[in-house]
Structures are given as structure tokens and as C-alpha cells.
């Protein structure tokens, strides 16, 4: 199982960014892909996940309405589009996979390497 997160970078307050998670080594259509983040000194936080089999999506309250998760089955890739970014969104963002559904970190056994997002003025 391999997950490759990319797309992080430096963005201004109020800006947008799209993260990508390229997946391989497992049956993409039968799993859930989740996005998480971890800021310095804080616990890893579940943001959003998508059940690839039916397209159902779930969001944490902290990002609902600002972040959108989507999947491209042809590319085995999941995206996280982040709008109206705030300084508190600064963190390392990770994607992960599980055969289950939910935003609990403990559900996910396979993780990508993380991509850093910095929101600054």
C-alpha cells in the first residue's frame, strides 16, 4: 500500500490550495481515503474522508464549508480542496486509507508521508 500526498506549500490568509493523494497497491474502489493534519504540539486531527465505493463524504466541523474532498477513480487519486485558509490551518497534512469509514485516526492503518501547508500573511 502506498499513499503519496502532495500539493502543500505557502499560501496567504484567505487563499486556496488543493492537495492530492495518489494511491496504489490496494483496491482503491473498496476503501475510504481520509485527510488528516497535525500542527506542532497538537494531536493528529481528522478533517475529511470519502468512501470511494459510493462517493459519500464526511467532514469535521472545523473544515466543513471550506474544504472539499473528491476522488478521481481513473487516477486512483483523492483531492482536498481548501478554501478561505486561516493561519490555524497551518499543519502537516496526511492522507490515509481504511476499509472502514470515519475520521477516527485509529481506523487508518496505512498513511502517506505528509505535505506541509503554511498559511501566512
CSV table of C-alpha atoms in Angstrom, one decimal:
chain,number,residue,atom,x,y,z
A,1,UNK,CA,0.0,0.0,0.0
A,2,UNK,CA,1.4,3.4,-1.0
A,3,UNK,CA,-0.1,6.8,-0.5
A,4,UNK,CA,1.7,9.9,-1.9
A,5,UNK,CA,0.4,13.2,-0.6
A,6,UNK,CA,1.4,16.4,-2.5
A,7,UNK,CA,0.4,19.9,-3.1
A,8,UNK,CA,1.3,21.7,0.1
A,9,UNK,CA,3.0,25.0,0.2
A,10,UNK,CA,2.9,28.5,1.4
A,11,UNK,CA,-0.4,30.4,0.9
A,12,UNK,CA,-1.8,33.7,2.1
A,13,UNK,CA,-4.6,34.0,4.5
A,14,UNK,CA,-7.9,33.6,2.7
A,15,UNK,CA,-6.2,31.8,-0.2
A,16,UNK,CA,-6.8,28.3,-1.6
A,17,UNK,CA,-4.8,25.2,-2.1
A,18,UNK,CA,-5.5,21.7,-3.5
A,19,UNK,CA,-3.8,18.7,-2.0
A,20,UNK,CA,-3.5,15.4,-3.9
A,21,UNK,CA,-3.3,11.8,-2.6
A,22,UNK,CA,-2.1,9.3,-5.1
A,23,UNK,CA,-2.9,5.7,-4.1
A,24,UNK,CA,-1.5,2.4,-5.2
A,25,UNK,CA,-1.1,-1.2,-4.0
A,26,UNK,CA,-4.6,-1.8,-3.0
A,27,UNK,CA,-8.2,-1.9,-4.4
A,28,UNK,CA,-9.0,1.8,-4.5
A,29,UNK,CA,-12.7,1.4,-5.0
A,30,UNK,CA,-13.2,-0.7,-1.9
A,31,UNK,CA,-11.7,1.7,0.6
A,32,UNK,CA,-12.1,5.0,2.3
A,33,UNK,CA,-9.4,7.7,1.9
A,34,UNK,CA,-9.1,10.3,4.7
A,35,UNK,CA,-7.3,13.5,5.1
A,36,UNK,CA,-5.8,14.5,8.4
A,37,UNK,CA,-3.5,17.2,9.7
A,38,UNK,CA,-1.1,17.7,12.6
A,39,UNK,CA,0.1,21.0,13.8
A,40,UNK,CA,3.2,21.3,16.0
A,41,UNK,CA,2.4,20.2,19.5
A,42,UNK,CA,-1.1,19.1,18.7
A,43,UNK,CA,-2.7,15.7,18.1
A,44,UNK,CA,-3.4,14.5,14.6
A,45,UNK,CA,-6.9,15.7,13.5
A,46,UNK,CA,-9.3,14.0,11.1
A,47,UNK,CA,-10.6,16.5,8.5
A,48,UNK,CA,-12.5,14.7,5.8
A,49,UNK,CA,-12.9,11.3,4.3
A,50,UNK,CA,-14.5,9.8,1.2
A,51,UNK,CA,-15.9,6.3,0.7
A,52,UNK,CA,-14.6,5.6,-2.8
A,53,UNK,CA,-17.2,2.9,-3.4
A,54,UNK,CA,-20.2,5.2,-3.2
A,55,UNK,CA,-18.7,8.7,-3.0
A,56,UNK,CA,-20.1,9.5,0.4
A,57,UNK,CA,-18.1,12.2,2.1
A,58,UNK,CA,-17.6,13.3,5.7
A,59,UNK,CA,-16.2,16.5,7.2
A,60,UNK,CA,-15.0,17.7,10.6
A,61,UNK,CA,-16.8,20.7,11.8
A,62,UNK,CA,-13.6,22.7,11.7
A,63,UNK,CA,-13.4,22.5,7.9
A,64,UNK,CA,-17.0,21.9,6.8
A,65,UNK,CA,-17.9,24.5,4.2
A,66,UNK,CA,-14.3,25.5,3.5
A,67,UNK,CA,-12.7,22.1,2.4
A,68,UNK,CA,-14.0,19.8,-0.2
A,69,UNK,CA,-12.9,16.2,-0.7
A,70,UNK,CA,-13.2,14.5,-4.1
A,71,UNK,CA,-11.9,11.4,-5.9
A,72,UNK,CA,-10.8,10.6,-9.4
A,73,UNK,CA,-11.2,6.8,-9.8
A,74,UNK,CA,-9.4,6.8,-13.1
A,75,UNK,CA,-6.3,8.2,-11.5
A,76,UNK,CA,-6.6,6.5,-8.1
A,77,UNK,CA,-6.3,9.9,-6.6
A,78,UNK,CA,-8.2,11.8,-3.9
A,79,UNK,CA,-8.1,15.6,-3.6
A,80,UNK,CA,-8.7,18.0,-0.8
A,81,UNK,CA,-9.5,21.5,-2.0
A,82,UNK,CA,-9.0,24.0,0.8
A,83,UNK,CA,-10.6,27.5,0.6
A,84,UNK,CA,-10.6,30.5,2.9
A,85,UNK,CA,-7.4,29.3,4.6
A,86,UNK,CA,-6.6,30.6,8.0
A,87,UNK,CA,-3.3,30.7,10.0
A,88,UNK,CA,-4.7,27.9,12.2
A,89,UNK,CA,-4.9,25.6,9.1
A,90,UNK,CA,-1.1,25.5,9.2
A,91,UNK,CA,0.0,21.9,9.7
A,92,UNK,CA,1.4,18.8,8.0
A,93,UNK,CA,-1.4,17.2,6.0
A,94,UNK,CA,-1.6,13.5,5.6
A,95,UNK,CA,-3.8,11.1,3.7
A,96,UNK,CA,-4.5,7.6,4.8
A,97,UNK,CA,-6.7,4.6,3.9
A,98,UNK,CA,-9.1,2.3,5.7
A,99,UNK,CA,-11.6,-0.3,4.7
A,100,UNK,CA,-13.9,1.2,7.2
A,101,UNK,CA,-15.5,4.7,7.4
A,102,UNK,CA,-14.9,7.7,9.7
A,103,UNK,CA,-12.5,10.3,10.9
A,104,UNK,CA,-11.0,8.5,13.8
A,105,UNK,CA,-7.3,8.3,13.4
A,106,UNK,CA,-7.2,4.8,14.8
A,107,UNK,CA,-9.3,3.4,11.9
A,108,UNK,CA,-6.5,4.1,9.5
A,109,UNK,CA,-3.5,1.7,9.1
A,110,UNK,CA,-1.8,3.0,6.0
A,111,UNK,CA,-0.5,6.6,5.8
A,112,UNK,CA,1.2,8.8,3.3
A,113,UNK,CA,4.3,10.9,4.2
A,114,UNK,CA,2.6,14.2,4.7
A,115,UNK,CA,2.7,17.6,3.0
A,116,UNK,CA,3.3,20.9,4.8
A,117,UNK,CA,0.7,23.7,4.4
A,118,UNK,CA,1.7,27.1,5.8
A,119,UNK,CA,-0.9,29.9,5.9
A,120,UNK,CA,0.6,33.3,6.5
A,121,UNK,CA,0.1,36.9,5.8
